[in-house]
Tab-separated table of C-alpha atoms in Angstrom:
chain	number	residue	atom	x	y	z
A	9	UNK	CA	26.356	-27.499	-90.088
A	10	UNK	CA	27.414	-31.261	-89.694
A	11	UNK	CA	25.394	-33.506	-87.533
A	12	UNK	CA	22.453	-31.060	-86.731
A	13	UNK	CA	20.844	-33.853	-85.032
A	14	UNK	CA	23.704	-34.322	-82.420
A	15	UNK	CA	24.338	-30.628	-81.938
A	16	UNK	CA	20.997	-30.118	-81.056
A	17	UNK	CA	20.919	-32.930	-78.750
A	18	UNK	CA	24.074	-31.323	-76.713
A	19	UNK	CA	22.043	-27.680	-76.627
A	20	UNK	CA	19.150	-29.513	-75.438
A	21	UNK	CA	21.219	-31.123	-72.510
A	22	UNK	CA	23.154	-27.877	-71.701
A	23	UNK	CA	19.958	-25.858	-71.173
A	24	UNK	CA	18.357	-28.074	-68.956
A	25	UNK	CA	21.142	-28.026	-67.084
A	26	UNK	CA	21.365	-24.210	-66.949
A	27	UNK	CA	20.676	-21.843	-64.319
A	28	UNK	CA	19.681	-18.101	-64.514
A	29	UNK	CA	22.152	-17.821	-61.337
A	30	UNK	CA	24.921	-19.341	-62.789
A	31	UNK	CA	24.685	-17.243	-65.701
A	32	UNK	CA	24.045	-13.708	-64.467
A	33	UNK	CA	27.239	-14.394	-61.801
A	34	UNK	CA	29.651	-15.470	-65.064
A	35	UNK	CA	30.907	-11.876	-65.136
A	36	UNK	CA	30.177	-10.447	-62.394
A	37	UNK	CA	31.613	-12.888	-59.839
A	38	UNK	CA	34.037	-14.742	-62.211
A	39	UNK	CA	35.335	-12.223	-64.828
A	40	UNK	CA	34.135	-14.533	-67.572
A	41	UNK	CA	31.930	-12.041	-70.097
A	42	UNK	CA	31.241	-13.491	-73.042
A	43	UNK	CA	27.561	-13.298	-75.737
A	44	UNK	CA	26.258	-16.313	-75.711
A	45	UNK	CA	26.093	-18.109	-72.414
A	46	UNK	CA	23.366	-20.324	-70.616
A	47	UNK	CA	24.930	-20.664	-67.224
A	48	UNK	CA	25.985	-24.090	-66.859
A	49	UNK	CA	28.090	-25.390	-63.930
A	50	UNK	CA	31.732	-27.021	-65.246
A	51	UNK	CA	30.758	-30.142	-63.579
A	52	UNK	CA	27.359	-30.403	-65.377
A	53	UNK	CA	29.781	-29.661	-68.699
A	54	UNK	CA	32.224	-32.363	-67.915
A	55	UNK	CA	29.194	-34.555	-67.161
A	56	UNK	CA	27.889	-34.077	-70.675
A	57	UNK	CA	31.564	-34.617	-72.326
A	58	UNK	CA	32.000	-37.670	-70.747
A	59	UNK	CA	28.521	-39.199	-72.073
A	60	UNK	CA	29.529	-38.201	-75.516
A	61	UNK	CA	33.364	-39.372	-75.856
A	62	UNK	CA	35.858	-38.548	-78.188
A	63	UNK	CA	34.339	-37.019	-81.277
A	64	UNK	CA	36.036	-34.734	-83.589
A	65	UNK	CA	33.605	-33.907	-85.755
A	66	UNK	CA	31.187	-33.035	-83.298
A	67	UNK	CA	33.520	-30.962	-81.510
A	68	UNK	CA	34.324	-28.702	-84.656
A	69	UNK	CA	30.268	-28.605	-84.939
A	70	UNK	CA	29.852	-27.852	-81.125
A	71	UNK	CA	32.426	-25.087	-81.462
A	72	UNK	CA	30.899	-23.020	-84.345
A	73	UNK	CA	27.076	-22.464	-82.671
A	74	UNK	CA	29.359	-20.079	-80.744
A	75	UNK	CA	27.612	-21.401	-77.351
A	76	UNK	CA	30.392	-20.665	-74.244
A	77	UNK	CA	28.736	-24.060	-72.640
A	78	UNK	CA	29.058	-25.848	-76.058
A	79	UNK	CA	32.535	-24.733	-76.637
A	80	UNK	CA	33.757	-25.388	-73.534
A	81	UNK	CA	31.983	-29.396	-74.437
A	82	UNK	CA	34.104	-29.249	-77.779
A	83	UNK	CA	37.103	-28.988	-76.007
A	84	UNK	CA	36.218	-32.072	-73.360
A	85	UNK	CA	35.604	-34.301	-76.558
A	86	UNK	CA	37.679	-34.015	-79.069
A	87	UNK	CA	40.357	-36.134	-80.514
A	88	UNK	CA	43.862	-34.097	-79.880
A	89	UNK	CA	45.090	-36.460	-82.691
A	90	UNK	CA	43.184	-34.890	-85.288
A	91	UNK	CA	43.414	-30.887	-84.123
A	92	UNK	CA	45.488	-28.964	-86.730
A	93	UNK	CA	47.513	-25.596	-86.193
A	94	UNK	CA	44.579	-24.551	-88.709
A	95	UNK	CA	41.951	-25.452	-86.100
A	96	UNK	CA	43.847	-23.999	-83.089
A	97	UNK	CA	44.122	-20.909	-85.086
A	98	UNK	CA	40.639	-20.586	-86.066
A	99	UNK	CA	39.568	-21.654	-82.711
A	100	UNK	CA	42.262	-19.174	-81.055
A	101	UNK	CA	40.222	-16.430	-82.803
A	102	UNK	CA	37.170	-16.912	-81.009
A	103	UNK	CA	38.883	-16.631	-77.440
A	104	UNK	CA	36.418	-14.155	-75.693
A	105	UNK	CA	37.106	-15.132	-72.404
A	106	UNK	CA	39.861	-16.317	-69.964
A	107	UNK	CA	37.758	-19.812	-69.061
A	108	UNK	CA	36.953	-21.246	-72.640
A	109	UNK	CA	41.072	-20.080	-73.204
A	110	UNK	CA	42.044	-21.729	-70.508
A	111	UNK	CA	39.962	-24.849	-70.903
A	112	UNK	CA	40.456	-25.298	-74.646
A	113	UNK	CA	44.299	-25.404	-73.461
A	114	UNK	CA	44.658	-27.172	-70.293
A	115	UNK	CA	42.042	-30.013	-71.680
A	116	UNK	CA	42.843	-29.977	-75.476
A	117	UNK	CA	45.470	-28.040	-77.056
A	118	UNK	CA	48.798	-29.193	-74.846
A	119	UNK	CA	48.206	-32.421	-75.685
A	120	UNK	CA	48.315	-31.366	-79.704
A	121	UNK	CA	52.216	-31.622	-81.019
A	122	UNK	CA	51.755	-28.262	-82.938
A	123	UNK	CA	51.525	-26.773	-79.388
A	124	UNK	CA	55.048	-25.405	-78.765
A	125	UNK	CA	54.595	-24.014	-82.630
A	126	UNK	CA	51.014	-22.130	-81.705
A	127	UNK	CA	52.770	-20.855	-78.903
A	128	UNK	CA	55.062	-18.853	-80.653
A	129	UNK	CA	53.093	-17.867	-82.780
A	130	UNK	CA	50.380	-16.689	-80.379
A	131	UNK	CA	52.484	-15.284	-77.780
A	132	UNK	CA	53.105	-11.957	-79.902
A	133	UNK	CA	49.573	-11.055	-80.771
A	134	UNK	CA	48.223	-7.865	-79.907
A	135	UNK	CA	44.708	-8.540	-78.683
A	136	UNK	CA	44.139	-9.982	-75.076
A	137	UNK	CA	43.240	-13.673	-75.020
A	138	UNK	CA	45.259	-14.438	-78.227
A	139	UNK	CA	47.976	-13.207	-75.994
A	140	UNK	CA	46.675	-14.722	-73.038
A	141	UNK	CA	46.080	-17.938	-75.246
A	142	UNK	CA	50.323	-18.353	-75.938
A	143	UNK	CA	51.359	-18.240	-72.158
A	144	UNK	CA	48.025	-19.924	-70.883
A	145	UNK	CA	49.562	-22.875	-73.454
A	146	UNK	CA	52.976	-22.484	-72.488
A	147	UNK	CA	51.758	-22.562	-68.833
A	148	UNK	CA	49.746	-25.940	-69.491
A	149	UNK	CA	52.390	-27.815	-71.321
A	150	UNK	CA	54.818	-27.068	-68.386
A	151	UNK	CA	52.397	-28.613	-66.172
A	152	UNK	CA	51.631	-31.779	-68.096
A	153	UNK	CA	55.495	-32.632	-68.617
A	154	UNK	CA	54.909	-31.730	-72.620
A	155	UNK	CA	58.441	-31.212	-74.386
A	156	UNK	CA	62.023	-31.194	-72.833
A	157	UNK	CA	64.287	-28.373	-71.265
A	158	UNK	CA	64.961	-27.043	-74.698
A	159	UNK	CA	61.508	-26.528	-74.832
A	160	UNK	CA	61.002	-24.198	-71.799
A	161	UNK	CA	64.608	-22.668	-71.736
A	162	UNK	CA	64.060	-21.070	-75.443
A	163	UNK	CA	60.709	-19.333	-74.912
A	164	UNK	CA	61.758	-17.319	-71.685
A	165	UNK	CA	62.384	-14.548	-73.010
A	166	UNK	CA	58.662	-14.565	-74.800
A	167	UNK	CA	57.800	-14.627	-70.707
A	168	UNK	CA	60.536	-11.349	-70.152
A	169	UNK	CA	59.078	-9.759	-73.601
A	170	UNK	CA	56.025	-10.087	-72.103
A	171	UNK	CA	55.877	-9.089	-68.656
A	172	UNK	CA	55.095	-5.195	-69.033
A	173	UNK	CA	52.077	-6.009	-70.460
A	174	UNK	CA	49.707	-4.470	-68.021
A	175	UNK	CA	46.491	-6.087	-69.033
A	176	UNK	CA	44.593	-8.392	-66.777
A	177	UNK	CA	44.225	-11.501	-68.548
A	178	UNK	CA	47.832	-11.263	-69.929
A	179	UNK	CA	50.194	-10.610	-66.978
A	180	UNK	CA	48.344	-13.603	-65.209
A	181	UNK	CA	48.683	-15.665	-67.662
A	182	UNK	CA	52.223	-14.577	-68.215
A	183	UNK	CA	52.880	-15.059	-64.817
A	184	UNK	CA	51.570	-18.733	-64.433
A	185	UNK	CA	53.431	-19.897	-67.285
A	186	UNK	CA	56.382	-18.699	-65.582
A	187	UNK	CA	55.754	-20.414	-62.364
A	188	UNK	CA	54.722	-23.764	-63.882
A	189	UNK	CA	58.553	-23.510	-65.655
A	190	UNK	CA	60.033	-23.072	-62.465
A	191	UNK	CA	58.075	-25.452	-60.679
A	192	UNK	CA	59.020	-28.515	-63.117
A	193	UNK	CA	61.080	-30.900	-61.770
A	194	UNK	CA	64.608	-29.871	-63.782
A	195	UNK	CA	67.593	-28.032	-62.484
A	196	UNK	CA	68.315	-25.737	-65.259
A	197	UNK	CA	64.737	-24.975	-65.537
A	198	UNK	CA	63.939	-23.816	-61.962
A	199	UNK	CA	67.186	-21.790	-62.113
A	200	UNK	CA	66.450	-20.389	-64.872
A	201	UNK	CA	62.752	-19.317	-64.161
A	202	UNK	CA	63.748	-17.899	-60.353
A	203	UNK	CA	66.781	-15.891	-62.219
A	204	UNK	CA	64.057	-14.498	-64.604
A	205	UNK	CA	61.750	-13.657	-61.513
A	206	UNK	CA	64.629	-12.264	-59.978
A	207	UNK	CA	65.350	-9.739	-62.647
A	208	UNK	CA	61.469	-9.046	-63.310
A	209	UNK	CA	60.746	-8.177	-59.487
A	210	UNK	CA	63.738	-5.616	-59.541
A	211	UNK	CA	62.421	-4.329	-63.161
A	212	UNK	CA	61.066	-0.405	-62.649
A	213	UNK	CA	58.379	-1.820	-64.783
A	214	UNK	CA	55.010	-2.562	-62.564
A	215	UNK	CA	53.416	-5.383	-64.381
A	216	UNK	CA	56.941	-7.161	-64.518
A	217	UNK	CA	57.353	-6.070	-60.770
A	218	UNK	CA	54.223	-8.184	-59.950
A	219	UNK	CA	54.964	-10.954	-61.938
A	220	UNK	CA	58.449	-11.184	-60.620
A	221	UNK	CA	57.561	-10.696	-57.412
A	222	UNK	CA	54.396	-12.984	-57.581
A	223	UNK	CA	56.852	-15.952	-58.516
A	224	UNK	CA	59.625	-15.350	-56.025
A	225	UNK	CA	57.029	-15.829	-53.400
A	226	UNK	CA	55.363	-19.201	-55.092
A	227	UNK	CA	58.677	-20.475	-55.658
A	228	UNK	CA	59.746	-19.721	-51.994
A	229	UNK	CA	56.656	-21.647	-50.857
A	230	UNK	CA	57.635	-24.553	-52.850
A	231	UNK	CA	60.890	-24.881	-52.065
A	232	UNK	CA	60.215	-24.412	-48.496
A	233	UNK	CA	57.976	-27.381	-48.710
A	234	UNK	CA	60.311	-29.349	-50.801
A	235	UNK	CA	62.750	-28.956	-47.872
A	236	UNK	CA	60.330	-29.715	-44.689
């Protein structure tokens, strides 16, 4: 592995910041289940990152000890410049868990141009938080202003194709990508997203039932706020 030294150095920091607490309640209370954990807080993670700064190559070292902690400190710290659909691949097959997709998304991968591109790709997968990983990203570029109406407008129907997938990780994250289209600031887009949630709460499918119904009811609070 590259830069043993400074890997080390981040394991040594994340366990002494790890709690027995924190990691016995990961599944439990939070849902996140994954092997190798130590049971650090985020903000004692995000401490860490921010000590270290941008660093690529320690962030591709970081990721492969397979550490939840350490992974979740390779996405703070590296370089979005230098990630490659090859790394968001590789990395998108180690997903075991809805908080390292999530983070590795909201914190690294929307910032990446090849995001739109891994999100077609990924939204069609089969297992969970590959699947999970596609709309999570499609969910975070919407919410960081990534792309243009084009963008959004053309992967809808990955969101209707979607929607009567009944498991856990993937309807949610189905369904947030969804609202964060309809809560962007565009016209067409926020017509477009409350016609799909429209169609999906009258569906006789469940799951898309939910997810339809879920967004009606966040879009209805928004707009009722944008008006008063």
């Amino acid at each position: 592995m590259a830069r043993d030294a400074d890997v080390e150095k981040v394991l040594q920091a994340l366990q002494a910041e790890a709690s027995d607490k924190v990691r016995d309640e990961m599944g439990p209370r939070y849902g996140i289940v994954t092997p190798k954990a130590m049971g650090v807080p985020m903000n004692r993670m995000q401490a860490i990152a921010k000590r270290l700064g941008r660093d690529h190559e320690l962030a591709e070292a970081l990721w492969e000890t397979g550490w939840y902690e350490a992974r979740t400190v390779a996405a703070l710290i590296d370089d979005p410049g230098q990630v490659t659909p090859a790394q968001m691949d590789r990395w998108r097959a180690d997903f075991d868990n809805w908080a390292i997709v999530d983070t590795v998304c909201f914190k690294l991968f929307d910032q990446s141009p090849h995001a739109f591109a891994r999100i077609d790709a990924w939204a069609t997968l089969n297992d969970e938080m590959g699947r999970r990983a596609g709309f999570a990203l499609l969910a975070c570029v919407a919410l960081h202003g990534r792309g243009g109406d084009a963008d959004y407008l053309s992967r809808l129907p990955l969101i209707e194709a979607a929607a009567t997938d009944s498991r856990n990780f993937v309807k949610k994250a189905v369904n947030w990508a969804l609202r964060a289209i309809g809560g962007k600031k565009s016209p067409a887009l926020r017509a477009a997203a409350r016609e799909l949630a429209d169609r999906l709460a009258a569906s006789p499918d469940r799951t898309a039932r939910w997810i339809g119904r879920d967004a009606q009811k966040a879009f209805a609070k928004a707009d009722a706020k944008a008006a008063g």
